[in-house]
mmCIF file of C-alpha atoms and ligand atoms in Angstrom:
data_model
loop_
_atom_site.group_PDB
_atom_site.id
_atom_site.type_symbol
_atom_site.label_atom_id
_atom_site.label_comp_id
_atom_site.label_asym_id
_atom_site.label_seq_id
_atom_site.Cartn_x
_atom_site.Cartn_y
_atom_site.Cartn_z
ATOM 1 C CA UNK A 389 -109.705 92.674 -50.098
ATOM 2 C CA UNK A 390 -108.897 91.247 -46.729
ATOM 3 C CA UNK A 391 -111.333 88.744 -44.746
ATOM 4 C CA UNK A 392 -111.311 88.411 -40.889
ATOM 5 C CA UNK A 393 -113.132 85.486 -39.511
ATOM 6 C CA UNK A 394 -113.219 84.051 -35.935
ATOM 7 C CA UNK A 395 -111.321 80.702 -35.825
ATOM 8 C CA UNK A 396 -110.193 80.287 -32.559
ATOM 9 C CA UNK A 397 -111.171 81.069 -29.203
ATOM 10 C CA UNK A 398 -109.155 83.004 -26.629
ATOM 11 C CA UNK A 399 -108.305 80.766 -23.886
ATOM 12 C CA UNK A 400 -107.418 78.536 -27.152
ATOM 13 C CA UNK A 401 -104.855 81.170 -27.921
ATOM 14 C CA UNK A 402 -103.511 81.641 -23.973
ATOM 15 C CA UNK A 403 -103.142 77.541 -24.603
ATOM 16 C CA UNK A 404 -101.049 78.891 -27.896
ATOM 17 C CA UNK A 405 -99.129 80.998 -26.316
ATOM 18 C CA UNK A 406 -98.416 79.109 -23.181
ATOM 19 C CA UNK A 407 -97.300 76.161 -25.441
ATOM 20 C CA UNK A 408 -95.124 78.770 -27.450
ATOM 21 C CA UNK A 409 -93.332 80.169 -24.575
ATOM 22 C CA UNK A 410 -92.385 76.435 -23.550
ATOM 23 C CA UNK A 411 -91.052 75.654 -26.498
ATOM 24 C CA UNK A 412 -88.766 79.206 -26.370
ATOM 25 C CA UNK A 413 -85.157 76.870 -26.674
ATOM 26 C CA UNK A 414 -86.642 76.455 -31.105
ATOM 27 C CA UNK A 415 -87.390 80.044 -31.082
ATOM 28 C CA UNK A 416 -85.159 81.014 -34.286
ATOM 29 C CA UNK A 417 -83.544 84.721 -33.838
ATOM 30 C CA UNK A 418 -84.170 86.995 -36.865
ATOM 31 C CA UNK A 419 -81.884 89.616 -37.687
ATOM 32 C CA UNK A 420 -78.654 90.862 -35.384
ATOM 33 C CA UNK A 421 -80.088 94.367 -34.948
ATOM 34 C CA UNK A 422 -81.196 95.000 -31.055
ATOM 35 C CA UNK A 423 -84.992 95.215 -32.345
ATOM 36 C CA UNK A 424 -84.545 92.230 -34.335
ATOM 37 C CA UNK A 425 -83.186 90.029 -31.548
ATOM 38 C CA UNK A 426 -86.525 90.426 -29.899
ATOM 39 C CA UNK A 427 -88.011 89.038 -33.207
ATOM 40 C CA UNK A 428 -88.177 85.468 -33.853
ATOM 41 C CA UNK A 429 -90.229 82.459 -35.280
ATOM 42 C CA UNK A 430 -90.976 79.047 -34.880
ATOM 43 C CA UNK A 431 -90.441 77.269 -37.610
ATOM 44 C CA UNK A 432 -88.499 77.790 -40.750
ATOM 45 C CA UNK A 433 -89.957 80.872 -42.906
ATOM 46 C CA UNK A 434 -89.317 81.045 -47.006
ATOM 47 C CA UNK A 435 -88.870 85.007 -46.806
ATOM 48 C CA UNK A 436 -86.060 84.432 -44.033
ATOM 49 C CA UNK A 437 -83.969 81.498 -44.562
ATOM 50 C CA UNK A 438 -81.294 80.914 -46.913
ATOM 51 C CA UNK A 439 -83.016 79.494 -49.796
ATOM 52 C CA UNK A 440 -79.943 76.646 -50.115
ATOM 53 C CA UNK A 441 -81.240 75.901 -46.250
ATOM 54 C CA UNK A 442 -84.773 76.664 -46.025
ATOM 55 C CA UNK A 443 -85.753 72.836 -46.770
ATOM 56 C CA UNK A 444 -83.054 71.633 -44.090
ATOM 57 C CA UNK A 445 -84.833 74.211 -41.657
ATOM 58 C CA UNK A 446 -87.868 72.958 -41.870
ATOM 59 C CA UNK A 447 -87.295 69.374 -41.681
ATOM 60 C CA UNK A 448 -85.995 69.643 -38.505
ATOM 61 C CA UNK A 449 -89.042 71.874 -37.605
ATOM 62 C CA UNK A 450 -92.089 69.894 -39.075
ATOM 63 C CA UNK A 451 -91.752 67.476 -37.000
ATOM 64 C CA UNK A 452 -92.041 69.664 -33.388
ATOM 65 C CA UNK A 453 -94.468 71.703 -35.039
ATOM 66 C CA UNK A 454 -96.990 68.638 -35.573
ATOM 67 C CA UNK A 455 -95.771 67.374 -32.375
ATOM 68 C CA UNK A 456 -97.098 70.234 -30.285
ATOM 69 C CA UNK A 457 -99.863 72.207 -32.855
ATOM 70 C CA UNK A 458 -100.953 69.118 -34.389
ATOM 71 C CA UNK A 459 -104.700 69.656 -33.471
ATOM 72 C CA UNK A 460 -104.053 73.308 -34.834
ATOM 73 C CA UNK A 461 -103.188 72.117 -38.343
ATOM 74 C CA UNK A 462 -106.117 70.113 -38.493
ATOM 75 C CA UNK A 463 -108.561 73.382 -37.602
ATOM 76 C CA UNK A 464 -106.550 75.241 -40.045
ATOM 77 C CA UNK A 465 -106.751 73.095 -42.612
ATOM 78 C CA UNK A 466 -110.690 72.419 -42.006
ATOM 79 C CA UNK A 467 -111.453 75.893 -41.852
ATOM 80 C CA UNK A 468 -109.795 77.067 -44.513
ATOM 81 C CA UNK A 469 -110.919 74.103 -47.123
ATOM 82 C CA UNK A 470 -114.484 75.315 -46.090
ATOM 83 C CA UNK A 471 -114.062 78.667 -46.555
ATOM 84 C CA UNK A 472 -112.236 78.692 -49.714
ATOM 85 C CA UNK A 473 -114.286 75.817 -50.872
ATOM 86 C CA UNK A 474 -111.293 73.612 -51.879
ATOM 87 C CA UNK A 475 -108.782 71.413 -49.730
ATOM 88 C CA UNK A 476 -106.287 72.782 -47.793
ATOM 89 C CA UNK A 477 -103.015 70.730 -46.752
ATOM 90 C CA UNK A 478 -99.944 71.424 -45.149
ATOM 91 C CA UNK A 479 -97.416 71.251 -48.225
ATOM 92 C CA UNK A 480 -94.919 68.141 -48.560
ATOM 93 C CA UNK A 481 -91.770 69.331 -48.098
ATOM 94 C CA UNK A 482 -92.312 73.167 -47.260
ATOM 95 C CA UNK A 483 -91.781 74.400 -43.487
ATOM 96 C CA UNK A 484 -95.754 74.116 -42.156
ATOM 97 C CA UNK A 485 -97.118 77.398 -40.904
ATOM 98 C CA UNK A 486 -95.247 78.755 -38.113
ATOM 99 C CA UNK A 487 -95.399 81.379 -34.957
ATOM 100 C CA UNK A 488 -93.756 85.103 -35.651
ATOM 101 C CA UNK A 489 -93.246 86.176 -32.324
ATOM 102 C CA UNK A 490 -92.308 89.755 -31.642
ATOM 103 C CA UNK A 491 -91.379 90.275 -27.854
ATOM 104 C CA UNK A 492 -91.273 93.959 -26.453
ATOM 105 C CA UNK A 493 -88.208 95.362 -27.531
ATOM 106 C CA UNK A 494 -89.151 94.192 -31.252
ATOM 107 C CA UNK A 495 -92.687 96.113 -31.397
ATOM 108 C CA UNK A 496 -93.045 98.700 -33.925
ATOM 109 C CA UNK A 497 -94.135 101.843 -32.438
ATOM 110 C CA UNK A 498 -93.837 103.508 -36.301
ATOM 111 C CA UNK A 499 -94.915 102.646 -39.891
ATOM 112 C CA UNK A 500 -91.507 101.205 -40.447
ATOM 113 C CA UNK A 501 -91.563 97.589 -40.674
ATOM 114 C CA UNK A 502 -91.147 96.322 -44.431
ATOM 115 C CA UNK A 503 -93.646 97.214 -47.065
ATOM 116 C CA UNK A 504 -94.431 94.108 -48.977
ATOM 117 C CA UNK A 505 -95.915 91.938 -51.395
ATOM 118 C CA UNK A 506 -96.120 88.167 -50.393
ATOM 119 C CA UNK A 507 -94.234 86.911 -53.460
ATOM 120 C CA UNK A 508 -92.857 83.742 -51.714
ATOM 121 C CA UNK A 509 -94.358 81.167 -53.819
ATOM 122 C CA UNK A 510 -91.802 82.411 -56.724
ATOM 123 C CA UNK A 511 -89.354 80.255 -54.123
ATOM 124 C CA UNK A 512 -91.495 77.830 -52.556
ATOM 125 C CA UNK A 513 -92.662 76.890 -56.138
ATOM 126 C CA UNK A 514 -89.416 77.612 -58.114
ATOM 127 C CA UNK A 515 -90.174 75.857 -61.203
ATOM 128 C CA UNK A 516 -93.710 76.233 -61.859
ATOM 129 C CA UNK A 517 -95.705 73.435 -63.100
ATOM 130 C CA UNK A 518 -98.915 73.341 -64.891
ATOM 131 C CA UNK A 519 -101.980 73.329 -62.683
ATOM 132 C CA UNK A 520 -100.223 76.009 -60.046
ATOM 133 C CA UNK A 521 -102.514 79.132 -59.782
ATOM 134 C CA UNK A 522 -99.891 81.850 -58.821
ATOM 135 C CA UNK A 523 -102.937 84.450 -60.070
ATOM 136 C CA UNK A 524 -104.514 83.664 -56.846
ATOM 137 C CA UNK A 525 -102.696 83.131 -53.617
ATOM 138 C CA UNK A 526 -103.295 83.310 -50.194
ATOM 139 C CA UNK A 527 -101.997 84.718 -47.388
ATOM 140 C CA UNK A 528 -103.126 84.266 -43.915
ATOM 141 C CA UNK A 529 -102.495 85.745 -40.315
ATOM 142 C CA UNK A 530 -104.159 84.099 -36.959
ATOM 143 C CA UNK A 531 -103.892 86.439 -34.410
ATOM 144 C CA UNK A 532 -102.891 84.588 -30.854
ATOM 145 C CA UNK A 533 -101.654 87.509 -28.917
ATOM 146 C CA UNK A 534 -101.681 91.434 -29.248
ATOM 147 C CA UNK A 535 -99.843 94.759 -27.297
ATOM 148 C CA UNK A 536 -102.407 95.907 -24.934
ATOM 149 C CA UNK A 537 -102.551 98.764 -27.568
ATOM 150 C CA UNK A 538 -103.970 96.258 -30.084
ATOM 151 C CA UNK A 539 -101.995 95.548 -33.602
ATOM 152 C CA UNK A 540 -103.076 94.959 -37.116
ATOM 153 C CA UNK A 541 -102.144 95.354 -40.918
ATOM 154 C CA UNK A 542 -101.484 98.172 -42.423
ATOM 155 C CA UNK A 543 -102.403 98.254 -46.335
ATOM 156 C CA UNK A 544 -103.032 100.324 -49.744
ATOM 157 C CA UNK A 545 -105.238 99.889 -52.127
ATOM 158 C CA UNK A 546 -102.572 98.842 -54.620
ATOM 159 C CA UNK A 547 -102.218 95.029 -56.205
ATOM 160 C CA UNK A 548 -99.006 93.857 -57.569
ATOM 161 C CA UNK A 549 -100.766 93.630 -61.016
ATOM 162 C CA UNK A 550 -100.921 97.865 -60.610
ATOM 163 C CA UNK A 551 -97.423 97.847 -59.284
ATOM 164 C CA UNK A 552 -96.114 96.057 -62.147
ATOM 165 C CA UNK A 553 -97.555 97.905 -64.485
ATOM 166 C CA UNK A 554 -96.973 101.045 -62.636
ATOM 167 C CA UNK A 555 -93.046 99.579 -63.015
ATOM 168 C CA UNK A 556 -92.961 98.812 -66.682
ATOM 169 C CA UNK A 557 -94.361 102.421 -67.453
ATOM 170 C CA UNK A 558 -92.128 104.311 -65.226
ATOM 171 C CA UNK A 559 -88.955 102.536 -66.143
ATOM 172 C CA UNK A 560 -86.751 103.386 -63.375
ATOM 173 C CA UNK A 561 -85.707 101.971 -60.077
ATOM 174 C CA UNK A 562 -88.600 101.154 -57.991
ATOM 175 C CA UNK A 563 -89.770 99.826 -54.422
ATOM 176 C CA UNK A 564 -93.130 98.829 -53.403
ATOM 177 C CA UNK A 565 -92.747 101.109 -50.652
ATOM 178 C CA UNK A 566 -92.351 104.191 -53.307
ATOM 179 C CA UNK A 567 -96.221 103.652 -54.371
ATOM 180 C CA UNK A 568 -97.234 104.076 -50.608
ATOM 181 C CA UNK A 569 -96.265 108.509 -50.803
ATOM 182 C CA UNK A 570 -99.142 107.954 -53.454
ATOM 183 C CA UNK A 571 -101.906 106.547 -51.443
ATOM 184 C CA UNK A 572 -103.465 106.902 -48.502
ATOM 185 C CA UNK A 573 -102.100 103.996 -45.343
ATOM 186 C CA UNK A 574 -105.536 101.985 -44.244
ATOM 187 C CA UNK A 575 -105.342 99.787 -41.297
ATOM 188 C CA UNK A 576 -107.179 96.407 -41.024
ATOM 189 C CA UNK A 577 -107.082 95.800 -36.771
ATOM 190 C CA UNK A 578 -106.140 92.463 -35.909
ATOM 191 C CA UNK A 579 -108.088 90.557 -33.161
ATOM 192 C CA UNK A 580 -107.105 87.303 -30.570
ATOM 193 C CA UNK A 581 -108.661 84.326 -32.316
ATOM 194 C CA UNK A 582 -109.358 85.743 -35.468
ATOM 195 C CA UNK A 583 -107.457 84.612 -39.122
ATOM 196 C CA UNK A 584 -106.987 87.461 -41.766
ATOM 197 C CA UNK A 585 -106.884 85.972 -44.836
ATOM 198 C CA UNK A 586 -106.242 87.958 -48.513
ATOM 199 C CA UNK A 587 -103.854 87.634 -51.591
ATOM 200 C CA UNK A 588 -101.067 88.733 -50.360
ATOM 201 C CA UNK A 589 -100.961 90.403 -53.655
ATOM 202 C CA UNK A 590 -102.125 94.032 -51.871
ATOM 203 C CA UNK A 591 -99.461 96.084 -50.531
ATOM 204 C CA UNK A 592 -99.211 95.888 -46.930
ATOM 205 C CA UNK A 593 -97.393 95.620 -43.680
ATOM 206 C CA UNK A 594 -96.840 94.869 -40.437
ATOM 207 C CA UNK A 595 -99.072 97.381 -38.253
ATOM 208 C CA UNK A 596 -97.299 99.790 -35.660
ATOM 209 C CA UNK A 597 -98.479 100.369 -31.763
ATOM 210 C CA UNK A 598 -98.619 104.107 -30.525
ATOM 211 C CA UNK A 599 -97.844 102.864 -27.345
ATOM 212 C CA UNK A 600 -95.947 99.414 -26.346
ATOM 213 C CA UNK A 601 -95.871 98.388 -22.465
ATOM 214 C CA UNK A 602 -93.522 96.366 -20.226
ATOM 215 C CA UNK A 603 -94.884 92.827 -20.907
ATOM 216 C CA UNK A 604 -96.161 93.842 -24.590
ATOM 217 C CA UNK A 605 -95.886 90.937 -27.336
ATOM 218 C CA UNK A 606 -97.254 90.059 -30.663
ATOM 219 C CA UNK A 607 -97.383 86.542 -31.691
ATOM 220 C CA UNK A 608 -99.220 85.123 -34.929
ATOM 221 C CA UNK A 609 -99.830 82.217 -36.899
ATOM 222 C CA UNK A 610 -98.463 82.789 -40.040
ATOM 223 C CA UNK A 611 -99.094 81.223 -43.439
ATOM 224 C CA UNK A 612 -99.171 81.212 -46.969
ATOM 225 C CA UNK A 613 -100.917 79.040 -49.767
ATOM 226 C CA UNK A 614 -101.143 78.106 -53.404
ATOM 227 C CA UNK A 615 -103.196 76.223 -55.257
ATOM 228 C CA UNK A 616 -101.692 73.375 -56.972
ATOM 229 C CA UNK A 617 -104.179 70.857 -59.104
ATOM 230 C CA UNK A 618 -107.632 72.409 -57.189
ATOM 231 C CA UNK A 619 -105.340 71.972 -53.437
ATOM 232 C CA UNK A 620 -104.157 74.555 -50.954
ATOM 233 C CA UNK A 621 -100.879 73.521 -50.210
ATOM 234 C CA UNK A 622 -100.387 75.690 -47.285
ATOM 235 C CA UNK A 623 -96.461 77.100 -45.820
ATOM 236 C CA UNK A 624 -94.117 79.304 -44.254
HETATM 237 O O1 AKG B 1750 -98.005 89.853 -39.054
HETATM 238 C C1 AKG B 1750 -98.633 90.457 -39.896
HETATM 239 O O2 AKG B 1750 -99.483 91.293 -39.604
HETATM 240 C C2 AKG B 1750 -98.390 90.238 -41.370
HETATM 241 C C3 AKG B 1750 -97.100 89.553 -41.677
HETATM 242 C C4 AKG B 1750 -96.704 89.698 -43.112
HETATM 243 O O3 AKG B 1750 -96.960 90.668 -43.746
HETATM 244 C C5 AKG B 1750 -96.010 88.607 -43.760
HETATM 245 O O4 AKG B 1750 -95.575 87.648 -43.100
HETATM 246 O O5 AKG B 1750 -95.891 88.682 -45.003
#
């Protein structure tokens, strides 16, 4: 299940934005094809960095982070502890929740951007202690800018509990992206100001535009959480 709630509103995100595009010298380039060179974040991201690095990365981008979206943080954090009835902190040591920023040229105009579970705890939390919940995490998307086309998620009605098991009893090799020929593609829209929250645990990916014009950019807030002792310790 995926939950879309208004957090923000929009001349909070043109604020967003605006601040983004100032702070374009931290953008981090992602990938060395010529779509990916349009595709960047602010602020280190567990599924991109080296692993060895990924701390170093976001040390040196907490701080700007708080700097500029400090009052963000603090709506985040107070909206989500309400609505998942629990606090909600930005995780020692983990790179806070950062910006994916897609600029024209890195737009996907097909169904072919990666088809996913959100498994990064397994290396935000490498050695798991007791009181982690990794039965229930959270995944989050704040919408701050769309293509004039819109944007959204794309998702099937498949868990990674189903996929595993799926895996074990097919014994062979296996991408989450085989299960999707199986099911039909559903598409949860995205809108300016609003948070998408869910497992992460349901198969899903980045939406496509049928149409991208000059100017055309996507930029979210993205997150992720677990629960560790009763507390959302929220990341990127
Ligand atoms: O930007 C989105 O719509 C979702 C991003 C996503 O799937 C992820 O970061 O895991």
């Amino acid at each position: 299940m995926i939950t879309s709630l208004e957090m923000l509103t929009p001349d909070e995100c043109a604020r967003l934005d605006a601040r983004i595009k100032e702070l374009r010298a931290h953008w981090i380039p992602r990938g060395n094809t010529p779509r990916d060179t349009s595709f960047f974040t602010l602020g280190a991201a567990i599924y991109l960095d080296d692993p060895a690095e990924y701390r170093g990365v976001a040390e040196r981008n907490n701080p700007l982070l708080r700097e500029h979206f400090g009052w963000l943080y603090e709506r985040l954090t107070g909206f989500l502890s309400r609505q998942l009835r629990a606090p909600a902190v930005l995780a020692p040591g983990l790179g806070h929740p950062g910006f994916h920023i897609w600029l024209t040229p890195a737009l996907f105009t097909t169904p072919e951007a990666s088809v996913h579970f959100d498994l990064q705890y397994l290396r935000a939390f490498p050695t798991p202690g007791p009181g982690m919940d990794f039965e229930r995490p959270l995944s989050f998307t704040l919408t701050l800018r769309l293509p004039r086309r819109g944007g959204g998620l794309n998702l099937w009605e498949f868990t990674f509990e189903r996929y595993r098991q799926f895996y074990e009893r097919m014994n062979t090799r296996m991408q989450p992206k085989d299960v999707t020929v199986l099911l039909p593609r559903l598409r949860h829209p995205y809108t300016v100001g609003a948070i998408a929250m869910h497992s992460g645990h349901l198969l899903h990916q980045v939406g496509e535009v049928d149409q991208v014009f000059p100017g055309d950019e996507r930029i979210t807030l993205q997150g992720h959480g677990v629960q560790v002792h009763g507390v959302w310790q929220l990341y990127f």
